[in-house]
Structure formats: C-alpha cells, structure tokens
Short mmCIF file of C-alpha atoms in Angstrom, two decimals:
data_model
loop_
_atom_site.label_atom_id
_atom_site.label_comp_id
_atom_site.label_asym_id
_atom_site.label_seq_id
_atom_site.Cartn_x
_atom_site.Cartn_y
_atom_site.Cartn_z
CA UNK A 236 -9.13 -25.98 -24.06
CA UNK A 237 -10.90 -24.04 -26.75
CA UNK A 238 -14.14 -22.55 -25.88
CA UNK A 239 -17.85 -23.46 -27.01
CA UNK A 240 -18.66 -21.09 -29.80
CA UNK A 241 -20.31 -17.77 -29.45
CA UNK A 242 -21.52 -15.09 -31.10
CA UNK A 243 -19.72 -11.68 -30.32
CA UNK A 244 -20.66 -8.12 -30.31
CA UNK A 245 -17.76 -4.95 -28.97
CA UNK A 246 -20.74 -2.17 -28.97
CA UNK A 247 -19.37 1.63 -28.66
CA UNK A 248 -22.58 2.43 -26.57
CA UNK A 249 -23.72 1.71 -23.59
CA UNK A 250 -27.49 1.90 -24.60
CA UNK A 251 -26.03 -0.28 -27.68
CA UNK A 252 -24.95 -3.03 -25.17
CA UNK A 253 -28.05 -2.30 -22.74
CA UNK A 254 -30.04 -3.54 -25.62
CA UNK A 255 -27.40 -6.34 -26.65
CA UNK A 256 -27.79 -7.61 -23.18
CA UNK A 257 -31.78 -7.40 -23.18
CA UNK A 258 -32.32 -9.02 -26.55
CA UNK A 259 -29.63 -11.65 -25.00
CA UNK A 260 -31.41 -12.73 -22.11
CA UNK A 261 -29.80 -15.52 -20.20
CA UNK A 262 -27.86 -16.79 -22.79
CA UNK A 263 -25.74 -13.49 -22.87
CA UNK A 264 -22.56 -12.28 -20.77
CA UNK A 265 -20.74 -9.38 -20.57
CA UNK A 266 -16.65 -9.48 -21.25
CA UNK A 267 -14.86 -7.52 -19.13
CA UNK A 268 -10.94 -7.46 -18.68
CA UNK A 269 -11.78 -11.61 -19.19
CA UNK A 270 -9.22 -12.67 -16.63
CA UNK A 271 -11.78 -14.83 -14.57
CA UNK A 272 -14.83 -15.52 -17.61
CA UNK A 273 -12.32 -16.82 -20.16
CA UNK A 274 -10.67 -18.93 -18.01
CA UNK A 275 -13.65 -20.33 -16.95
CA UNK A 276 -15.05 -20.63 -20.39
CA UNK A 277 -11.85 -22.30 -21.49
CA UNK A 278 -12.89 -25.13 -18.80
CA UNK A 279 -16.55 -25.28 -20.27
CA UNK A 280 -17.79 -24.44 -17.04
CA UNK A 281 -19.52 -21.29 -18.91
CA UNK A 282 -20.89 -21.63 -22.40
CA UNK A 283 -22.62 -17.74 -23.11
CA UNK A 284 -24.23 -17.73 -26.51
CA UNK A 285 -23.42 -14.07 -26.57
CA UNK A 286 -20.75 -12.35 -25.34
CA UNK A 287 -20.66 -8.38 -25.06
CA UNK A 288 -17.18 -7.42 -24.87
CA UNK A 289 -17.34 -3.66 -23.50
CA UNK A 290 -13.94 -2.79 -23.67
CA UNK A 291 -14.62 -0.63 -27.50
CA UNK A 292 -17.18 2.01 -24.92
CA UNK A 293 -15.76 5.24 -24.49
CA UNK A 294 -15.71 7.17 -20.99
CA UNK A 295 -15.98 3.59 -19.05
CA UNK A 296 -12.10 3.22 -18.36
CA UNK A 297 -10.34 5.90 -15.70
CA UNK A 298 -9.86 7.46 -12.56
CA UNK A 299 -11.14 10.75 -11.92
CA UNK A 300 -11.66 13.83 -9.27
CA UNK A 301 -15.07 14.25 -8.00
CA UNK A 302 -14.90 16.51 -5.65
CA UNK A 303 -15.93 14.67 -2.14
CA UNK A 304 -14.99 11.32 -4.06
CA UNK A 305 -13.22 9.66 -6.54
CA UNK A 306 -14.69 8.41 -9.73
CA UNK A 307 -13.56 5.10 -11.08
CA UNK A 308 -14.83 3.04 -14.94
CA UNK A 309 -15.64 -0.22 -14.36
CA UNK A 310 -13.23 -1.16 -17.04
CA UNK A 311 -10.42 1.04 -15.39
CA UNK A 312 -7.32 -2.03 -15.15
CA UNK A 313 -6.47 -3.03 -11.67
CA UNK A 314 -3.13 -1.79 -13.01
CA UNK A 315 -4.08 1.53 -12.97
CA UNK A 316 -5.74 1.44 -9.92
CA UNK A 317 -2.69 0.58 -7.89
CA UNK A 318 -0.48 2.93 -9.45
CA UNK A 319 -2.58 5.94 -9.46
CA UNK A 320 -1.46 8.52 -7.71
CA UNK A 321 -5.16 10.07 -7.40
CA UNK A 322 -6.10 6.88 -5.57
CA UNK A 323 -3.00 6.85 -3.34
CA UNK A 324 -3.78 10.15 -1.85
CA UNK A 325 -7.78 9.66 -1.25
CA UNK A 326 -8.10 5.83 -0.83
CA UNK A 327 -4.66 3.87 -0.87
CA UNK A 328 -6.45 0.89 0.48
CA UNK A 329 -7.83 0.34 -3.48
CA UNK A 330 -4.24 0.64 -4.90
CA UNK A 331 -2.98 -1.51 -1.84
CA UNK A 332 -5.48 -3.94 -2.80
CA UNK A 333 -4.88 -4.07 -6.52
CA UNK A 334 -0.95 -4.85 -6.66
CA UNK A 335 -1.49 -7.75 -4.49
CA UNK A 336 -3.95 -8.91 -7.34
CA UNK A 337 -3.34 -12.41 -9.84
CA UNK A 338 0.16 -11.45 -11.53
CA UNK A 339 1.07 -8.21 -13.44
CA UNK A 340 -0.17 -9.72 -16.71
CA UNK A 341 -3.45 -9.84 -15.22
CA UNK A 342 -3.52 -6.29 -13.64
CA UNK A 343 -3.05 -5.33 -17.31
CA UNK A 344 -6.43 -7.44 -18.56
CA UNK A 345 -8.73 -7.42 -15.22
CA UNK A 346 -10.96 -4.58 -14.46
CA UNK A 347 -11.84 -3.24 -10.90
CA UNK A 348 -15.53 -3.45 -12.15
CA UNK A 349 -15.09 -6.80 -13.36
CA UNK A 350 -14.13 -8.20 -10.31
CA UNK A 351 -16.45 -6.26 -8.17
CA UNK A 352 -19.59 -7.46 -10.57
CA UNK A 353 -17.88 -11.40 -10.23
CA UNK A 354 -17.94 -11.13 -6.74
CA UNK A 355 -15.72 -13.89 -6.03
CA UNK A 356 -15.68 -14.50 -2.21
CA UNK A 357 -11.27 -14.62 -2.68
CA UNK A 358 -11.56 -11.66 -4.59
CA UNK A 359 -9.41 -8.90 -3.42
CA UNK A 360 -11.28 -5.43 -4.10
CA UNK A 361 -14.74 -6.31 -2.79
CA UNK A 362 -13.52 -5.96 0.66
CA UNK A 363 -11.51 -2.59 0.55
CA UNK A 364 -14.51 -1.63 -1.85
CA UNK A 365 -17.09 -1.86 0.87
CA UNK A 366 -14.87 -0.77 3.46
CA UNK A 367 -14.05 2.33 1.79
CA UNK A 368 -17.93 2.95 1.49
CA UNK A 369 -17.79 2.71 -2.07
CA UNK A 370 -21.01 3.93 -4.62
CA UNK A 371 -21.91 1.69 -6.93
CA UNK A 372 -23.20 3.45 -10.45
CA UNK A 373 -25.19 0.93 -12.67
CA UNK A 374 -26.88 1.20 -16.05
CA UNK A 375 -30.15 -0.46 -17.21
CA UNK A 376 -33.00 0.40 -19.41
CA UNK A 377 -34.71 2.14 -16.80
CA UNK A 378 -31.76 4.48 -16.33
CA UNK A 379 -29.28 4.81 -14.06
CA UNK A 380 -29.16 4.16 -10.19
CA UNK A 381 -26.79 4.21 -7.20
CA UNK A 382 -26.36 1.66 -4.94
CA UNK A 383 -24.52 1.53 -1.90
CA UNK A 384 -21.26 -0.96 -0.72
CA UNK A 385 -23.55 -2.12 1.77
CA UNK A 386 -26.56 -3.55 -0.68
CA UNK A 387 -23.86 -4.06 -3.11
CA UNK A 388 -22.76 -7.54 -2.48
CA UNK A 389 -25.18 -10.28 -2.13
CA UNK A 390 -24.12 -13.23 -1.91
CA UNK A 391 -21.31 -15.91 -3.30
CA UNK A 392 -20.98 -14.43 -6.81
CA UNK A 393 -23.96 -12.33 -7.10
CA UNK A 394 -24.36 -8.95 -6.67
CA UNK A 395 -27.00 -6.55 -6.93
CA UNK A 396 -26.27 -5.98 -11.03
CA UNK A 397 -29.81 -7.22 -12.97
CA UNK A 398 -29.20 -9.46 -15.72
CA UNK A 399 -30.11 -6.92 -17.84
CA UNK A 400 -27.87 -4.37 -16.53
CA UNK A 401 -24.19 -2.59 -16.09
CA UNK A 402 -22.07 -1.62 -13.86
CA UNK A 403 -20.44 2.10 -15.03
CA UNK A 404 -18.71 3.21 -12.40
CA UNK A 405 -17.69 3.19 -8.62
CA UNK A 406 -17.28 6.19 -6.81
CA UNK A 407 -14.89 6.41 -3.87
CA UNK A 408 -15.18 8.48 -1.00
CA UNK A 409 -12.22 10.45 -0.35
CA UNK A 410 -10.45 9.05 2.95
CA UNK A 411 -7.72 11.53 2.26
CA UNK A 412 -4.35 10.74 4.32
CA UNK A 413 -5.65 8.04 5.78
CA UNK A 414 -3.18 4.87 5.68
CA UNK A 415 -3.74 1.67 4.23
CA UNK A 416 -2.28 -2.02 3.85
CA UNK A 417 -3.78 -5.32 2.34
CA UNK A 418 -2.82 -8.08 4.49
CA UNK A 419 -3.25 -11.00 2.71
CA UNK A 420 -2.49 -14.60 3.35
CA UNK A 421 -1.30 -16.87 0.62
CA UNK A 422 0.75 -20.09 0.34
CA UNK A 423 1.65 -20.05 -3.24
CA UNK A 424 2.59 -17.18 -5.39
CA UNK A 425 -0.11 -15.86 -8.01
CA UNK A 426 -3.02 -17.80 -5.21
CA UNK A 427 -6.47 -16.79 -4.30
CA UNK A 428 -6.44 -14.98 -0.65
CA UNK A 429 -6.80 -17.53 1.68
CA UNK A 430 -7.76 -14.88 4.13
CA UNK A 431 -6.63 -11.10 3.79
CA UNK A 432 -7.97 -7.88 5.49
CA UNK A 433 -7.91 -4.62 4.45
CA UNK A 434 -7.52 -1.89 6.55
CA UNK A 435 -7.36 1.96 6.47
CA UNK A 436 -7.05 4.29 9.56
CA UNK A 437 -6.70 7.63 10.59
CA UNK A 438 -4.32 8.44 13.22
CA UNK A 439 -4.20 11.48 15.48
CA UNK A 440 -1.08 11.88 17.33
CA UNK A 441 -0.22 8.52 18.89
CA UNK A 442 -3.58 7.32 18.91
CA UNK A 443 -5.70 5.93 16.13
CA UNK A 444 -8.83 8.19 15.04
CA UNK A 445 -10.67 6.00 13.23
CA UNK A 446 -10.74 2.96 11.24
CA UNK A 447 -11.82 1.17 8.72
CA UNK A 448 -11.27 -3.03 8.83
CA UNK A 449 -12.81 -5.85 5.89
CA UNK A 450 -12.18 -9.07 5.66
CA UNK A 451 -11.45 -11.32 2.09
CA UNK A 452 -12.82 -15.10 1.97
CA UNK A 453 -14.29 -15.16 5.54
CA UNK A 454 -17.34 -15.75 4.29
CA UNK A 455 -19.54 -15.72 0.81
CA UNK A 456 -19.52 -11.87 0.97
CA UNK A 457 -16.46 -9.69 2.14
CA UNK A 458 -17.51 -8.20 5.51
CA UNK A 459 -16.84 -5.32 7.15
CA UNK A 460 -15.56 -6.28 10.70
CA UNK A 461 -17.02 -3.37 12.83
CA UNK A 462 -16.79 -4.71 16.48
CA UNK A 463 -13.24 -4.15 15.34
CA UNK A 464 -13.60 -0.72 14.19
CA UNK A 465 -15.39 -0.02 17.19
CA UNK A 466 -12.64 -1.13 19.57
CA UNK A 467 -10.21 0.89 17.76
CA UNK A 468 -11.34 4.15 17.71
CA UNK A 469 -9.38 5.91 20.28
CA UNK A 470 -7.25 3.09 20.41
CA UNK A 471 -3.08 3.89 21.55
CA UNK A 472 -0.50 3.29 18.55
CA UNK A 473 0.74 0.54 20.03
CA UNK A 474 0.80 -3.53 18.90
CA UNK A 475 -0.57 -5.12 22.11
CA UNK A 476 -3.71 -2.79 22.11
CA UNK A 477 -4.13 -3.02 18.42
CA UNK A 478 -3.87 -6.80 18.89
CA UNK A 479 -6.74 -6.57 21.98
CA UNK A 480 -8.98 -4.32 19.21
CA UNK A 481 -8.68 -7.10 16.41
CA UNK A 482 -9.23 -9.85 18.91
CA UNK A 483 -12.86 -9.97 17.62
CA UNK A 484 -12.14 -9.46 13.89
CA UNK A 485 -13.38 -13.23 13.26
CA UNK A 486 -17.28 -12.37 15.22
CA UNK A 487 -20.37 -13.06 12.91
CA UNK A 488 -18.00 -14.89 10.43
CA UNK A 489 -18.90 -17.99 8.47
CA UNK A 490 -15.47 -18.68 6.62
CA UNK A 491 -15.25 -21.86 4.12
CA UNK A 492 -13.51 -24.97 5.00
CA UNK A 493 -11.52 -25.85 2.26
CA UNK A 494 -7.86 -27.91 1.52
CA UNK A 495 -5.89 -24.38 2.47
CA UNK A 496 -7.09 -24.77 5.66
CA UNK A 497 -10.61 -25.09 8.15
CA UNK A 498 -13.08 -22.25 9.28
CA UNK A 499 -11.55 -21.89 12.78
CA UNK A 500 -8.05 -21.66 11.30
CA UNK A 501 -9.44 -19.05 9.07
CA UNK A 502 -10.67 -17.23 12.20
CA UNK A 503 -7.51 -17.30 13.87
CA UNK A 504 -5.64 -15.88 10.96
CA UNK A 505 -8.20 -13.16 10.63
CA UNK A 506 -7.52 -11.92 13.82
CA UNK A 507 -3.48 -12.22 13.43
CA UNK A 508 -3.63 -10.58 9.63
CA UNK A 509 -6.09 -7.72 11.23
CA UNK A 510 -3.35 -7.15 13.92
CA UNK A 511 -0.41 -6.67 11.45
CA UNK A 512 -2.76 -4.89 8.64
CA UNK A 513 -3.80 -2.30 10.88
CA UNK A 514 -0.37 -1.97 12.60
CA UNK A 515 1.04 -1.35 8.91
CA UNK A 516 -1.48 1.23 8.31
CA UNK A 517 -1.12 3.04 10.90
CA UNK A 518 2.14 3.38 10.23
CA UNK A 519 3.38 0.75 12.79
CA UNK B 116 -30.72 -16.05 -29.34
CA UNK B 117 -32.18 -13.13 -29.95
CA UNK B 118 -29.66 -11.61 -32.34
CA UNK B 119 -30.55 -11.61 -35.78
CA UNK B 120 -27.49 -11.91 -37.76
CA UNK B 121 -24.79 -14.45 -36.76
CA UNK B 122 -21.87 -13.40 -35.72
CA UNK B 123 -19.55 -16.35 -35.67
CA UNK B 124 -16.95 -15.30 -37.25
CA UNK B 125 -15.81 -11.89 -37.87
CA UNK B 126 -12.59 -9.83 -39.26
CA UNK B 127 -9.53 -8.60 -37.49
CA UNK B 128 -6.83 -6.41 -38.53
CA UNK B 129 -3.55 -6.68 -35.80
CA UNK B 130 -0.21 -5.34 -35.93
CA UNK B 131 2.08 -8.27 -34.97
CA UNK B 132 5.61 -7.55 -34.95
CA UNK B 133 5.46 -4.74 -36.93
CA UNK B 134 3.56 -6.43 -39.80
CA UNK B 135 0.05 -5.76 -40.27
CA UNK B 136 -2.37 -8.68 -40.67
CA UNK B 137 -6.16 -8.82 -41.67
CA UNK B 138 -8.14 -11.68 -41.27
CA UNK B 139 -11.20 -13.57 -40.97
CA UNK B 140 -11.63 -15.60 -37.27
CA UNK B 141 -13.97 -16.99 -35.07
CA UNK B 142 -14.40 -15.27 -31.72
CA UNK B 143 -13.64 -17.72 -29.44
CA UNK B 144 -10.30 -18.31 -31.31
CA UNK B 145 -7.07 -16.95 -28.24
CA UNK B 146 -4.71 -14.72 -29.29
CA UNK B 147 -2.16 -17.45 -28.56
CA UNK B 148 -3.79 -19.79 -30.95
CA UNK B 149 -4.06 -16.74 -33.40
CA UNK B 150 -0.05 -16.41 -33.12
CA UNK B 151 1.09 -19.64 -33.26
CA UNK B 152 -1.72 -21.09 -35.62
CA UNK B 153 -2.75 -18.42 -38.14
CA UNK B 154 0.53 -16.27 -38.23
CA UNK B 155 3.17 -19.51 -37.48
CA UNK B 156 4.63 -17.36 -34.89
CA UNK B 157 5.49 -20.68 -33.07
CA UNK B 158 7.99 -18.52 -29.97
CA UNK B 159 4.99 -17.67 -28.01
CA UNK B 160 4.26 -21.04 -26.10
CA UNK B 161 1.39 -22.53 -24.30
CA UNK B 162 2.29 -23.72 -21.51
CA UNK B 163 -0.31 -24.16 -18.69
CA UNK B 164 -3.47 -23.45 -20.70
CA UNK B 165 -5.06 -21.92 -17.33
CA UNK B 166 -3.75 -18.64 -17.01
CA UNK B 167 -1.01 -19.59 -14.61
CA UNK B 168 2.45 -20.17 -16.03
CA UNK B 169 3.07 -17.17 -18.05
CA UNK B 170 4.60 -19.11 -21.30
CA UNK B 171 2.44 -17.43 -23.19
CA UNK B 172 3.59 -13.77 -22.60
CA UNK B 173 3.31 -11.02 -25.15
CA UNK B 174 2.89 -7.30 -25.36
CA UNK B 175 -0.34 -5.69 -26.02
CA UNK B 176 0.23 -1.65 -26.72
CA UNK B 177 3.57 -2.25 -24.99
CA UNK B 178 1.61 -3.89 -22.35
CA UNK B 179 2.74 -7.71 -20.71
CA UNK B 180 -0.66 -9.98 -20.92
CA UNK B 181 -1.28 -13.55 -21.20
CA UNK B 182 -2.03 -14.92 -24.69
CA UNK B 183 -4.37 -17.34 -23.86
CA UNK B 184 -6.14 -15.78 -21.75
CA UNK B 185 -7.59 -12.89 -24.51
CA UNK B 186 -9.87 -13.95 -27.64
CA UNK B 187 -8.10 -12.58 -30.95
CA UNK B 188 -10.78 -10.24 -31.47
CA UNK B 189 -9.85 -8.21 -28.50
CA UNK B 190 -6.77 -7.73 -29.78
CA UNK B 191 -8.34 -5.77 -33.28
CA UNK B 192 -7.29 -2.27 -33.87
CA UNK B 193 -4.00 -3.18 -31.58
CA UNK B 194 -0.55 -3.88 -31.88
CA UNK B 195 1.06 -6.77 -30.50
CA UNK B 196 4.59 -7.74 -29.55
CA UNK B 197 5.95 -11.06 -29.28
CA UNK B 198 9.05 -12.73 -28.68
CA UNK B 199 9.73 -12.54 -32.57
CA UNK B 200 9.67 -9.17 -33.15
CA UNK B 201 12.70 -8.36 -30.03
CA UNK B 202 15.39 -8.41 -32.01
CA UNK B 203 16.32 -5.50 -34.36
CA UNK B 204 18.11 -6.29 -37.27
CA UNK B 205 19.95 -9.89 -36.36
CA UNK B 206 21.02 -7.74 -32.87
CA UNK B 207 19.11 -9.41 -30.02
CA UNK B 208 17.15 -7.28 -27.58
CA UNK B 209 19.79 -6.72 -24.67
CA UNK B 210 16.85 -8.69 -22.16
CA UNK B 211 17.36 -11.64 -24.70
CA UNK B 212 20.93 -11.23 -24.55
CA UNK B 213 21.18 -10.81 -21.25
CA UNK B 214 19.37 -14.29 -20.55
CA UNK B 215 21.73 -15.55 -22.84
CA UNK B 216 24.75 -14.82 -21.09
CA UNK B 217 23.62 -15.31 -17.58
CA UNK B 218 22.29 -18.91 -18.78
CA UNK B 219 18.96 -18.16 -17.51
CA UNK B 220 17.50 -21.29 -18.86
CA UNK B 221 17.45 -24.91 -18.92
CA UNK B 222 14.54 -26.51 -21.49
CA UNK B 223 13.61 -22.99 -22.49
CA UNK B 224 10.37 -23.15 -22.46
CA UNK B 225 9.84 -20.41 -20.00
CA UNK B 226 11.98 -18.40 -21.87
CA UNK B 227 9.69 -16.40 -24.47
CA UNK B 228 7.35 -15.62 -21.90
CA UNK B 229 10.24 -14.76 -18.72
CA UNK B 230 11.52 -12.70 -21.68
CA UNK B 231 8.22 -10.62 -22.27
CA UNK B 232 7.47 -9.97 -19.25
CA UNK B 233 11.16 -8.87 -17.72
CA UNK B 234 11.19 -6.15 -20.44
CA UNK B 235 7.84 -4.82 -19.21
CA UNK B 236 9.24 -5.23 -15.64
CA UNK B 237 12.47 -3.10 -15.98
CA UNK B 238 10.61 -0.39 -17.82
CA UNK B 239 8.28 -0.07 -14.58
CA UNK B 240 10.96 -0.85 -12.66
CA UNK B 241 14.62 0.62 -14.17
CA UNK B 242 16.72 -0.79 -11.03
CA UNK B 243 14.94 -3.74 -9.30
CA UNK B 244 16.19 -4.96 -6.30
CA UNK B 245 15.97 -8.88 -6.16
CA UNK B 246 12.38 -8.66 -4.86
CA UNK B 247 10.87 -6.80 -6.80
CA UNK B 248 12.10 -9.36 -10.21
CA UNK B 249 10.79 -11.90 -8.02
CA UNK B 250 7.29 -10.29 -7.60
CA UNK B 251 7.43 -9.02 -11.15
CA UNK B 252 7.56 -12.44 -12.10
CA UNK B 253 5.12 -14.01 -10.10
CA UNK B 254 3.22 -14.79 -12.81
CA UNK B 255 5.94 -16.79 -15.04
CA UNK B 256 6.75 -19.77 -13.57
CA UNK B 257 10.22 -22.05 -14.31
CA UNK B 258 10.26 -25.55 -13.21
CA UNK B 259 14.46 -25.88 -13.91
CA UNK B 260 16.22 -23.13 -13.01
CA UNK B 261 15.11 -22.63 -9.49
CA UNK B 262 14.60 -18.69 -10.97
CA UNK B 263 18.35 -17.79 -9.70
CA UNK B 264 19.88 -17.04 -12.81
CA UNK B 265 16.83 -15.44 -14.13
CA UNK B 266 16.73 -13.23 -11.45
CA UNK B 267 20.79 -12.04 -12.30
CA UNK B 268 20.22 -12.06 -16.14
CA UNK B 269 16.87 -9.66 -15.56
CA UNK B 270 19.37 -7.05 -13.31
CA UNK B 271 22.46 -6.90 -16.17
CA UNK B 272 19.95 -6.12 -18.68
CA UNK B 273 18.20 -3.94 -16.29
CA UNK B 274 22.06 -2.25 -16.04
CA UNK B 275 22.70 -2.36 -19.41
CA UNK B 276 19.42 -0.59 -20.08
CA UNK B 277 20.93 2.56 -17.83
CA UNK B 278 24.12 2.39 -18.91
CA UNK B 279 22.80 2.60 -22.79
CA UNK B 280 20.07 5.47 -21.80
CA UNK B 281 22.93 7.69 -19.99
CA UNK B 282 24.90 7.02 -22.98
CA UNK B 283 22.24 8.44 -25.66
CA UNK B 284 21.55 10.99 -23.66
CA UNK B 285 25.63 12.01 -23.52
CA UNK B 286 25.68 11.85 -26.94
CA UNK B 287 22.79 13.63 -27.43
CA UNK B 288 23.75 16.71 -25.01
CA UNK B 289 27.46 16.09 -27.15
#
C-alpha cells in the first residue's frame, strides 16, 4: 500500500532538524534507516505529516575509538555494526546481535539508533545494548545530554528520547576479549525473536570471571537478568553448572503471551537459550 | 503543520542503470514504484508489499536493499542497480547465467530479486558453503523451487567468479 502523503525535509544539520522537529510537533517523525516506520506507514498504521529523513547529516553514521569506549552514529547500518572489526574486539555481543537482525537487505537500510529509539520489545540490540552498559548521547534544543542503558528504555516502544529530540550516538564500553553469542529463538526465517539472550563473559582459566546476560521479548523492555550474572561469577566452565547459574534467568520476568507461544513457555526457553548462549560465549 | 512552504513534491536526480534521470516526485512515492512506474523498469517485482519476500531486490551504491521498503527520495544523489542493468553488452551477468543453467526457477518471479541479492552475497562471501547461501538469502523467499537449485546455481557462479578473477589476474601478471 502507498502511504498517506507527507511533507519531507533531509536537513544537513542537526540544529536544522532540531528545529524541523520542534516546529513539527506531534505531527512530525524522524526517518531513520526506515526498515520498521515505512513498513508501518505502508499499513497506515502511521500517518506523520512531516517526516525528517536524517540520513543527508554528516558525522551521524560510524564506528569509532574512544578511548575507554566505543563510539557509534545512530545512523551507523546494523551492517556495519556486525562486521566491524572495532566492535568485534571491544563488544562482539553488538556485532553478534546485528547479523542475526531482519535479512541482509535490511542490515543495509536499518540503523542501530533506529532500532534502539523504536524500542521494539523483539528488537534485537536493545538487550546487548543495555547489557553492554551502553551511553546513550541525545540532542535537543537545550543541548546535549547522556543517559544511561539503565534509564534508557522505558517502556513498550518508548524510550527516554523527547519528542523534540535526537538520538546522536551510543557509546560502548570497551569489554575487550570478552566473548559473546546471541541466542535467539525463531521459528521462521527473517522472524521477530521469540525469545533470545545475549550474553558476554569473561573467562579466567576454566572458570568464568564475569558476565554479562539480557534477555529479548521477555517483557516490554529488554532486561538485564542479574540473579544470573550473579550466580555466574566464579562459576566452573562447565554445562551443568552453567545450566544451575541460568536456572533463574526467567525471575522478575513478565513475557507476552502471544500465537508463538505462552509466558511460561517463554520462561522455560529463557532459561534453556541462557544455558547455550553463555556456554557459546564462553567458548563452550 | 508548522512548516511554511509545502513540500509535497520535490525533485530527484538517480543514476539507474547507468542512465541518469531527473525528476519531479512526491515523497511518499517507493523506489519500487519509482522503477517500475516512472522509469518502466518493469524486472524489479513487487512481490509481498511488506518487506518480506525480497522480489523487489536492487542495489543501492552496490548495496542489496528492498525497493519497497525506501521512498524515491532517499535514493537522490545515488546510484541504483537493478536487474536491467546486469548484463553487459547482450552477455548476461555470469549470476544470471548461472541461474539459467542450473534451472534455478520455476514462475520466475523470485528471480530478479534471488538474482540481486546472490551477487551481493558472493562478493561478501567469494566461496559460500551451502549455509551461508541459505542465510544470505533469508530474506528472498521462493515458493517453487524448494531453494535447491538456487542454492547450486548461486555456488557455479560463485566458482565462475574465482575462476574469472584468477584468470585476469594471470593475464595481468602475463
């Protein structure tokens, strides 16, 4: 179907789209990569009057050393996120993450901001995002402030982005070494996680130094499953006392029911995919 | 709206197959509906309409995205590459050929967009094992073929790919 019609504006600025977006009000959106708005316009169930399409802005795309972290543009392409080798050295949970996303057509077009600012609860880089501790950089009129992974995400598709304002970039805190795997649970190819986790840990000889476990679609926020992380800290190398550590991954949960399957299968897979994920990560 | 001036339509200039177009269209119009509707470049299909099936495959900067799932205007001060610009004077592309001969298709409708997006595939990937076509196609999807034949025909041209790069390069160190 053909969308509603809009008026357009590609700014080179960001103050130029700050005040786009201002003067817009509620009637205005911001275009990312597109990959989940057009769709969703192309089904009427969005009509903007304005759309800001930031992909003409300068110095919003890449991936970049700095120093204790690593800097990432909103409108950097999952793409490039799972095949940089930047990101594979300091936080190969992200890259992990982003090949499992959509279909390679899509990892051209979507943008690891986009999806962050979307916040869809199936989404597949909130999750590592928080994890991973991430710093989120936004722009508004008033300037520019940081907020952290934890006040990040809000709720089902909201985040802490104003209306009026933009997400820049996301800075990464180096977890250099540390390995990493995306466990996520489909049916389908090209499907929406049905559950995945996303792990990262640090292993010191045969035992597991610390980790770092989230959890995709097990509720309207990706959450950060720390009675898990607790339990494995110090934890042996080994499957059945990785599988006694994840045996809690589903606590505090509140996953949807839906046709792919209830909330208490959801918990069960949860703790099985938290099992493998941090198996594979550690190397396992 | 706040905006003063209405921006409801505006003007585009896109390299499409080598030929450079300029011209005057609304922003909600797709790229796909650009192609096929403005420029008659009728190979590029639309298949599923919802970002699933891949028919609609084309190259953006040498990139694989889905037609229908970017507004024309995005597409300004770009070059795009569809299924009618593969072959080079009357010689198919060797991924086109290569369907050809393996019979990868049935109805062909697939086939622009399996085409597309195989060529970006064996340039990431110069010898693909059977999973990784499978997974580089996850976002294409067949309903004849069962995806066996495509699978073979994306390998030989894969090989023939090599075989034609060690070549140049012999001749070039001749």
């Amino acid at each position: 179907m053909i969308p509603s019609a809009f008026d357009y504006h590609a700014p080179t600025s960001l103050d130029e789209a700050l005040t786009l977006l201002a003067q817009g009000g509620d009637d205005a959106k911001i275009l990312a990569g597109g990959q989940s708005l057009i769709p969703v316009m192309r089904l009427r169930l969005a009509g903007p009057e304005l759309l800001i399409d930031l992909g003409r802005i300068d110095g919003l795309r890449g991936i970049e050393d700095d120093g204790d972290a690593v800097r990432i543009g909103a409108m950097t392409p999952h793409h490039d996120i799972a095949s940089s080798a930047l990101l594979g050295e300091h936080a190969a949970l992200l890259c992990a993450a982003a090949r499992t996303v959509a279909d390679p057509q899509v990892r051209h077009r979507g943008t690891f901001g986009g999806a962050l600012v979307h916040a869809d609860p199936a989404g597949d880089m909130p999750a590592p995002a928080l994890v991973l501790g991430a710093e989120f950089v936004i722009a508004g009129a008033g300037g520019i402030r940081t907020v952290s992974a934890t006040d990040f995400f809000e709720g089902l598709f909201t985040t802490a982005v104003g209306e009026d304002e933009i997400l820049t970039h996301v800075r990464i805190p180096k977890h250099t070494g540390w390995g990493a795997r995306y466990e996520k649970f489909t049916r389908v190819a090209q499907q929406w996680s049905i559950v995945a986790v996303a792990a990262t840990v640090r292993a010191e000889g045969s035992a597991i130094a610390e980790a770092r476990v989230g959890l995709t679609n097990m509720g309207s926020v990706p959450i950060r499953a720390e009675s898990v992380e607790a339990a494995l800290a110090g934890c042996a190398l080994e499957e059945a006392a990785i599988a006694r550590a994840c045996a809690s991954a589903a606590e505090g949960t509140d996953p949807p029911t839906d046709t792919n399957g209830d909330a208490d299968y959801r918990r069960h897979l949860a703790t099985v995919l938290a099992t493998r994920a941090v198996l594979s990560a550690a190397g396992g | 709206m706040a905006t003063a001036q209405s921006t409801r339509t505006t003007s585009i200039t896109v390299e499409v197959d080598d030929m450079t177009y300029t011209d005057v269209v609304e922003p909600r119009m797709l790229l796909v509906q650009y192609l096929r509707e403005r420029l008659g470049k009728t190979g590029t299909l639309v298949g599923c309409d919802t970002t699933n099936c891949g028919a609609c495959t084309v190259h953006l900067d040498g990139q694989s995205v889905k037609s229908c799932t970017m507004f024309a205007v995005q597409a300004d001060g770009h070059a795009v590459t569809t299924i009618e610009g593969l072959a080079q004077g009357g010689e198919l592309h060797p991924m086109q050929k290569a369907f050809h001969e393996k019979h990868a298709l049935q109805c062909g409708f697939c086939t622009p967009g399996m085409i597309m997006q195989s060529i970006d595939l064996i340039k990431e990937h110069p010898d693909p094992d059977e999973h990784t076509v499978r997974d580089g196609l996850e976002g294409n999807l067949c309903r004849c073929t069962g995806y066996q034949n495509i699978v073979a025909a994306v390998q030989e041209a894969a090989r023939t790919t090599r075989e034609s790069a060690v070549s140049t390069t012999e001749e070039g160190a001749a």
